[in-house]
Amino acid sequence: MVAIAALLPVLAACGGSSGSSEPGATPEITVVNGITSFEFLAADMAEQLGTWDKVGLKVDYIKGSGGGGQVTSTLTAGQADLGLHGGGAAALSITKGQPGKIIAVTANSFSGMVCVVNKDSDIHSFADLKGKTMGISSAGSLTDLVSQLIAKKHGWKLGSEFKQAKIGDLSQLTAALEKGVVDIICWSAEPA
């Protein structure tokens, strides 16, 4: 519950574009979360346990499976006040001109990422990925950023020498890997 308590002041401070400005009015905010992940478990639990109401916040919690791309598009469309998003992907979106501000991060490196291939795969290192396809959650997501960094590190052209397949959340990515639709998936280590 410490994580929930830590998240509540952030949400309360955000206010909300739809909230009333009257003194004593319940603050309102719309939050979008594009994935199921340990990093955002506090928000998921607060929604399920009714914590928002208990602390005097009216939160419209949009839960999806489209990853950081969904979060970015929802925020850009003005449909949410706060997005729960991979930090690297959020920074990438901002550098590409998307309006936004990063107000907190849950990790400062990719050390929490795990990359998985099928047991019988001929892939033993990132260098073996040339010509292969990586499953990502969505364009603009953390998994998208990881695939871009892999391609850049090895000097591969993304889309031809190293491909992406936009699949969805972890359960969809895992199914795609098991069926051979993709050769590798990378995800936050906690839910994997």
PDB file of C-alpha atoms in Angstrom:
ATOM      1  CA  MET A   1       0.000   0.000   0.000  1.00  0.00           C
ATOM      2  CA  VAL A   2       3.021   2.294   0.219  1.00  0.00           C
ATOM      3  CA  ALA A   3       3.047   2.578  -3.564  1.00  0.00           C
ATOM      4  CA  ILE A   4      -0.599   3.629  -3.591  1.00  0.00           C
ATOM      5  CA  ALA A   5       0.073   6.221  -0.925  1.00  0.00           C
ATOM      6  CA  ALA A   6       3.023   7.518  -2.937  1.00  0.00           C
ATOM      7  CA  LEU A   7       0.908   7.842  -6.079  1.00  0.00           C
ATOM      8  CA  LEU A   8      -1.995   9.673  -4.471  1.00  0.00           C
ATOM      9  CA  PRO A   9      -0.201  13.007  -3.883  1.00  0.00           C
ATOM     10  CA  VAL A  10       0.942  12.986  -7.518  1.00  0.00           C
ATOM     11  CA  LEU A  11      -2.622  12.515  -8.733  1.00  0.00           C
ATOM     12  CA  ALA A  12      -4.030  15.044  -6.301  1.00  0.00           C
ATOM     13  CA  ALA A  13      -1.466  17.625  -7.381  1.00  0.00           C
ATOM     14  CA  CYS A  14      -2.337  17.097 -11.031  1.00  0.00           C
ATOM     15  CA  GLY A  15      -5.787  18.448 -10.565  1.00  0.00           C
ATOM     16  CA  GLY A  16      -7.760  17.804 -13.675  1.00  0.00           C
ATOM     17  CA  SER A  17      -8.974  19.780 -16.602  1.00  0.00           C
ATOM     18  CA  SER A  18     -12.524  18.658 -15.971  1.00  0.00           C
ATOM     19  CA  GLY A  19     -12.512  19.281 -12.237  1.00  0.00           C
ATOM     20  CA  SER A  20     -14.482  21.997 -10.505  1.00  0.00           C
ATOM     21  CA  SER A  21     -12.580  25.015  -9.233  1.00  0.00           C
ATOM     22  CA  GLU A  22     -15.017  25.556  -6.372  1.00  0.00           C
ATOM     23  CA  PRO A  23     -13.486  25.337  -2.890  1.00  0.00           C
ATOM     24  CA  GLY A  24     -14.288  21.994  -1.287  1.00  0.00           C
ATOM     25  CA  ALA A  25     -15.185  20.350  -4.613  1.00  0.00           C
ATOM     26  CA  THR A  26     -13.884  16.828  -5.221  1.00  0.00           C
ATOM     27  CA  PRO A  27     -10.802  16.998  -7.474  1.00  0.00           C
ATOM     28  CA  GLU A  28     -11.399  15.207 -10.801  1.00  0.00           C
ATOM     29  CA  ILE A  29      -8.768  13.669 -13.045  1.00  0.00           C
ATOM     30  CA  THR A  30      -8.675  11.213 -15.935  1.00  0.00           C
ATOM     31  CA  VAL A  31      -5.771   8.739 -15.888  1.00  0.00           C
ATOM     32  CA  VAL A  32      -4.847   6.428 -18.783  1.00  0.00           C
ATOM     33  CA  ASN A  33      -2.788   3.262 -18.342  1.00  0.00           C
ATOM     34  CA  GLY A  34      -1.881   1.304 -21.465  1.00  0.00           C
ATOM     35  CA  ILE A  35      -0.547  -1.916 -19.914  1.00  0.00           C
ATOM     36  CA  THR A  36      -0.663  -4.286 -16.985  1.00  0.00           C
ATOM     37  CA  SER A  37       2.702  -3.896 -15.298  1.00  0.00           C
ATOM     38  CA  PHE A  38       4.202  -3.974 -11.825  1.00  0.00           C
ATOM     39  CA  GLU A  39       5.223  -0.334 -12.171  1.00  0.00           C
ATOM     40  CA  PHE A  40       1.588   0.752 -12.427  1.00  0.00           C
ATOM     41  CA  LEU A  41       0.114  -1.758  -9.965  1.00  0.00           C
ATOM     42  CA  ALA A  42      -0.594   1.020  -7.451  1.00  0.00           C
ATOM     43  CA  ALA A  43      -3.032   2.703  -9.826  1.00  0.00           C
ATOM     44  CA  ASP A  44      -4.688  -0.621 -10.714  1.00  0.00           C
ATOM     45  CA  MET A  45      -5.116  -1.498  -7.038  1.00  0.00           C
ATOM     46  CA  ALA A  46      -6.389   1.977  -6.130  1.00  0.00           C
ATOM     47  CA  GLU A  47      -9.052   1.586  -8.807  1.00  0.00           C
ATOM     48  CA  GLN A  48     -10.057  -1.906  -7.660  1.00  0.00           C
ATOM     49  CA  LEU A  49     -10.088  -1.064  -3.947  1.00  0.00           C
ATOM     50  CA  GLY A  50     -11.940   2.240  -4.272  1.00  0.00           C
ATOM     51  CA  THR A  51      -8.982   4.138  -2.843  1.00  0.00           C
ATOM     52  CA  TRP A  52      -9.575   7.205  -5.011  1.00  0.00           C
ATOM     53  CA  ASP A  53     -12.986   7.828  -3.418  1.00  0.00           C
ATOM     54  CA  LYS A  54     -11.644   7.104   0.070  1.00  0.00           C
ATOM     55  CA  VAL A  55      -9.079   9.901  -0.244  1.00  0.00           C
ATOM     56  CA  GLY A  56     -11.446  12.370  -1.886  1.00  0.00           C
ATOM     57  CA  LEU A  57     -10.476  12.066  -5.562  1.00  0.00           C
ATOM     58  CA  LYS A  58     -12.770  11.433  -8.512  1.00  0.00           C
ATOM     59  CA  VAL A  59     -10.636   9.443 -10.958  1.00  0.00           C
ATOM     60  CA  ASP A  60     -11.783   8.222 -14.346  1.00  0.00           C
ATOM     61  CA  TYR A  61      -9.306   5.366 -14.866  1.00  0.00           C
ATOM     62  CA  ILE A  62      -8.880   4.275 -18.494  1.00  0.00           C
ATOM     63  CA  LYS A  63      -7.247   0.840 -18.620  1.00  0.00           C
ATOM     64  CA  GLY A  64      -6.144  -0.501 -21.976  1.00  0.00           C
ATOM     65  CA  SER A  65      -3.728  -2.920 -23.576  1.00  0.00           C
ATOM     66  CA  GLY A  66      -2.177  -0.700 -26.237  1.00  0.00           C
ATOM     67  CA  GLY A  67       0.991   0.227 -24.343  1.00  0.00           C
ATOM     68  CA  GLY A  68       2.666   3.614 -24.508  1.00  0.00           C
ATOM     69  CA  GLY A  69       1.248   4.335 -27.953  1.00  0.00           C
ATOM     70  CA  GLN A  70      -2.269   4.177 -26.540  1.00  0.00           C
ATOM     71  CA  VAL A  71      -1.265   6.417 -23.644  1.00  0.00           C
ATOM     72  CA  THR A  72       0.322   8.993 -25.958  1.00  0.00           C
ATOM     73  CA  SER A  73      -2.639   9.105 -28.348  1.00  0.00           C
ATOM     74  CA  THR A  74      -5.148   9.353 -25.481  1.00  0.00           C
ATOM     75  CA  LEU A  75      -3.210  12.223 -23.885  1.00  0.00           C
ATOM     76  CA  THR A  76      -2.662  14.010 -27.211  1.00  0.00           C
ATOM     77  CA  ALA A  77      -6.389  13.789 -27.980  1.00  0.00           C
ATOM     78  CA  GLY A  78      -7.100  15.531 -24.667  1.00  0.00           C
ATOM     79  CA  GLN A  79      -8.966  12.501 -23.316  1.00  0.00           C
ATOM     80  CA  ALA A  80      -6.794  12.182 -20.189  1.00  0.00           C
ATOM     81  CA  ASP A  81      -4.926  14.434 -17.775  1.00  0.00           C
ATOM     82  CA  LEU A  82      -2.247  11.946 -16.693  1.00  0.00           C
ATOM     83  CA  GLY A  83      -0.726   8.951 -18.445  1.00  0.00           C
ATOM     84  CA  LEU A  84       1.108   5.990 -16.974  1.00  0.00           C
ATOM     85  CA  HIS A  85       3.780   5.388 -19.575  1.00  0.00           C
ATOM     86  CA  GLY A  86       7.273   3.949 -19.978  1.00  0.00           C
ATOM     87  CA  GLY A  87       9.719   6.783 -19.301  1.00  0.00           C
ATOM     88  CA  GLY A  88      11.884   6.187 -22.363  1.00  0.00           C
ATOM     89  CA  ALA A  89       8.888   5.988 -24.653  1.00  0.00           C
ATOM     90  CA  ALA A  90       7.390   9.099 -23.073  1.00  0.00           C
ATOM     91  CA  ALA A  91      10.635  10.993 -23.618  1.00  0.00           C
ATOM     92  CA  LEU A  92      10.750   9.778 -27.227  1.00  0.00           C
ATOM     93  CA  SER A  93       7.191  11.029 -27.800  1.00  0.00           C
ATOM     94  CA  ILE A  94       8.072  14.435 -26.352  1.00  0.00           C
ATOM     95  CA  THR A  95      11.201  14.735 -28.521  1.00  0.00           C
ATOM     96  CA  LYS A  96       9.005  14.029 -31.554  1.00  0.00           C
ATOM     97  CA  GLY A  97       6.839  17.038 -30.686  1.00  0.00           C
ATOM     98  CA  GLN A  98       4.070  15.463 -28.623  1.00  0.00           C
ATOM     99  CA  PRO A  99       3.008  17.833 -25.852  1.00  0.00           C
ATOM    100  CA  GLY A 100       3.740  16.518 -22.392  1.00  0.00           C
ATOM    101  CA  LYS A 101       5.783  16.617 -19.249  1.00  0.00           C
ATOM    102  CA  ILE A 102       7.335  13.738 -17.332  1.00  0.00           C
ATOM    103  CA  ILE A 103       6.548  14.246 -13.641  1.00  0.00           C
ATOM    104  CA  ALA A 104       7.868  10.984 -12.160  1.00  0.00           C
ATOM    105  CA  VAL A 105       9.733   7.843 -13.201  1.00  0.00           C
ATOM    106  CA  THR A 106       9.648   4.318 -11.797  1.00  0.00           C
ATOM    107  CA  ALA A 107      12.957   3.135 -13.266  1.00  0.00           C
ATOM    108  CA  ASN A 108      16.008   4.922 -14.616  1.00  0.00           C
ATOM    109  CA  SER A 109      17.331   2.161 -16.881  1.00  0.00           C
ATOM    110  CA  PHE A 110      16.321  -0.833 -18.973  1.00  0.00           C
ATOM    111  CA  SER A 111      17.687  -3.214 -16.314  1.00  0.00           C
ATOM    112  CA  GLY A 112      14.119  -4.231 -15.451  1.00  0.00           C
ATOM    113  CA  MET A 113      13.485  -5.485 -18.985  1.00  0.00           C
ATOM    114  CA  VAL A 114      13.587  -9.142 -19.964  1.00  0.00           C
ATOM    115  CA  CYS A 115      13.784 -10.397 -23.544  1.00  0.00           C
ATOM    116  CA  VAL A 116      12.430 -13.848 -24.348  1.00  0.00           C
ATOM    117  CA  VAL A 117      12.740 -16.181 -27.335  1.00  0.00           C
ATOM    118  CA  ASN A 118      11.338 -19.664 -27.855  1.00  0.00           C
ATOM    119  CA  LYS A 119      13.322 -22.517 -26.290  1.00  0.00           C
ATOM    120  CA  ASP A 120      14.316 -23.963 -29.679  1.00  0.00           C
ATOM    121  CA  SER A 121      15.247 -20.569 -31.184  1.00  0.00           C
ATOM    122  CA  ASP A 122      18.567 -19.962 -32.918  1.00  0.00           C
ATOM    123  CA  ILE A 123      18.708 -16.540 -31.212  1.00  0.00           C
ATOM    124  CA  HIS A 124      21.331 -16.431 -28.444  1.00  0.00           C
ATOM    125  CA  SER A 125      22.185 -12.714 -28.410  1.00  0.00           C
ATOM    126  CA  PHE A 126      20.878  -9.470 -29.858  1.00  0.00           C
ATOM    127  CA  ALA A 127      23.383  -9.874 -32.712  1.00  0.00           C
ATOM    128  CA  ASP A 128      21.339 -12.896 -33.873  1.00  0.00           C
ATOM    129  CA  LEU A 129      18.252 -10.730 -34.451  1.00  0.00           C
ATOM    130  CA  LYS A 130      19.166  -9.525 -37.948  1.00  0.00           C
ATOM    131  CA  GLY A 131      16.255 -10.394 -40.232  1.00  0.00           C
ATOM    132  CA  LYS A 132      14.068 -11.315 -37.258  1.00  0.00           C
ATOM    133  CA  THR A 133      10.849  -9.775 -35.920  1.00  0.00           C
ATOM    134  CA  MET A 134      10.336  -8.354 -32.440  1.00  0.00           C
ATOM    135  CA  GLY A 135       6.853  -8.151 -30.984  1.00  0.00           C
ATOM    136  CA  ILE A 136       6.043  -4.760 -29.470  1.00  0.00           C
ATOM    137  CA  SER A 137       2.952  -3.536 -27.653  1.00  0.00           C
ATOM    138  CA  SER A 138       2.363  -0.461 -29.836  1.00  0.00           C
ATOM    139  CA  ALA A 139       4.076   2.364 -31.701  1.00  0.00           C
ATOM    140  CA  GLY A 140       5.492   4.841 -29.203  1.00  0.00           C
ATOM    141  CA  SER A 141       5.698   2.263 -26.405  1.00  0.00           C
ATOM    142  CA  LEU A 142       8.695   1.270 -24.315  1.00  0.00           C
ATOM    143  CA  THR A 143       8.954  -1.965 -26.307  1.00  0.00           C
ATOM    144  CA  ASP A 144       9.014   0.121 -29.504  1.00  0.00           C
ATOM    145  CA  LEU A 145      11.887   2.154 -28.061  1.00  0.00           C
ATOM    146  CA  VAL A 146      13.785  -1.008 -27.090  1.00  0.00           C
ATOM    147  CA  SER A 147      13.457  -2.377 -30.638  1.00  0.00           C
ATOM    148  CA  GLN A 148      14.690   0.935 -32.066  1.00  0.00           C
ATOM    149  CA  LEU A 149      17.701   0.866 -29.744  1.00  0.00           C
ATOM    150  CA  ILE A 150      18.540  -2.731 -30.717  1.00  0.00           C
ATOM    151  CA  ALA A 151      18.416  -1.810 -34.425  1.00  0.00           C
ATOM    152  CA  LYS A 152      20.480   1.335 -33.878  1.00  0.00           C
ATOM    153  CA  LYS A 153      23.131  -0.455 -31.810  1.00  0.00           C
ATOM    154  CA  HIS A 154      23.673  -3.011 -34.582  1.00  0.00           C
ATOM    155  CA  GLY A 155      23.358  -0.560 -37.490  1.00  0.00           C
ATOM    156  CA  TRP A 156      20.250  -2.278 -38.869  1.00  0.00           C
ATOM    157  CA  LYS A 157      17.495  -0.571 -40.786  1.00  0.00           C
ATOM    158  CA  LEU A 158      14.308  -0.966 -38.756  1.00  0.00           C
ATOM    159  CA  GLY A 159      11.586  -2.395 -40.963  1.00  0.00           C
ATOM    160  CA  SER A 160      13.826  -4.394 -43.280  1.00  0.00           C
ATOM    161  CA  GLU A 161      16.908  -5.729 -41.472  1.00  0.00           C
ATOM    162  CA  PHE A 162      15.069  -5.913 -38.135  1.00  0.00           C
ATOM    163  CA  LYS A 163      11.289  -5.843 -38.024  1.00  0.00           C
ATOM    164  CA  GLN A 164       8.589  -4.954 -35.510  1.00  0.00           C
ATOM    165  CA  ALA A 165       5.113  -6.403 -35.138  1.00  0.00           C
ATOM    166  CA  LYS A 166       2.593  -4.358 -33.147  1.00  0.00           C
ATOM    167  CA  ILE A 167       0.878  -7.042 -31.059  1.00  0.00           C
ATOM    168  CA  GLY A 168      -0.537  -5.635 -27.794  1.00  0.00           C
ATOM    169  CA  ASP A 169      -0.158  -6.520 -24.122  1.00  0.00           C
ATOM    170  CA  LEU A 170       2.031  -9.202 -22.540  1.00  0.00           C
ATOM    171  CA  SER A 171      -0.488 -12.029 -22.934  1.00  0.00           C
ATOM    172  CA  GLN A 172      -0.901 -11.199 -26.638  1.00  0.00           C
ATOM    173  CA  LEU A 173       2.867 -10.902 -27.119  1.00  0.00           C
ATOM    174  CA  THR A 174       3.463 -14.234 -25.390  1.00  0.00           C
ATOM    175  CA  ALA A 175       0.870 -15.941 -27.597  1.00  0.00           C
ATOM    176  CA  ALA A 176       2.477 -14.421 -30.720  1.00  0.00           C
ATOM    177  CA  LEU A 177       5.895 -15.702 -29.615  1.00  0.00           C
ATOM    178  CA  GLU A 178       4.549 -19.194 -28.910  1.00  0.00           C
ATOM    179  CA  LYS A 179       2.856 -19.315 -32.349  1.00  0.00           C
ATOM    180  CA  GLY A 180       6.017 -18.129 -34.131  1.00  0.00           C
ATOM    181  CA  VAL A 181       4.462 -14.852 -35.306  1.00  0.00           C
ATOM    182  CA  VAL A 182       7.426 -13.024 -33.721  1.00  0.00           C
ATOM    183  CA  ASP A 183      10.950 -14.170 -32.867  1.00  0.00           C
ATOM    184  CA  ILE A 184      11.497 -12.194 -29.653  1.00  0.00           C
ATOM    185  CA  ILE A 185       9.545 -10.162 -27.129  1.00  0.00           C
ATOM    186  CA  CYS A 186      10.851  -7.797 -24.459  1.00  0.00           C
ATOM    187  CA  TRP A 187       8.858  -6.640 -21.443  1.00  0.00           C
ATOM    188  CA  SER A 188       9.182  -5.313 -17.934  1.00  0.00           C
ATOM    189  CA  ALA A 189      10.558  -8.203 -15.853  1.00  0.00           C
ATOM    190  CA  GLU A 190       8.061  -7.914 -12.998  1.00  0.00           C
ATOM    191  CA  PRO A 191       4.918  -9.322 -14.664  1.00  0.00           C
ATOM    192  CA  ALA A 192       6.865 -11.686 -16.922  1.00  0.00           C
TER     193      ALA A 192
END
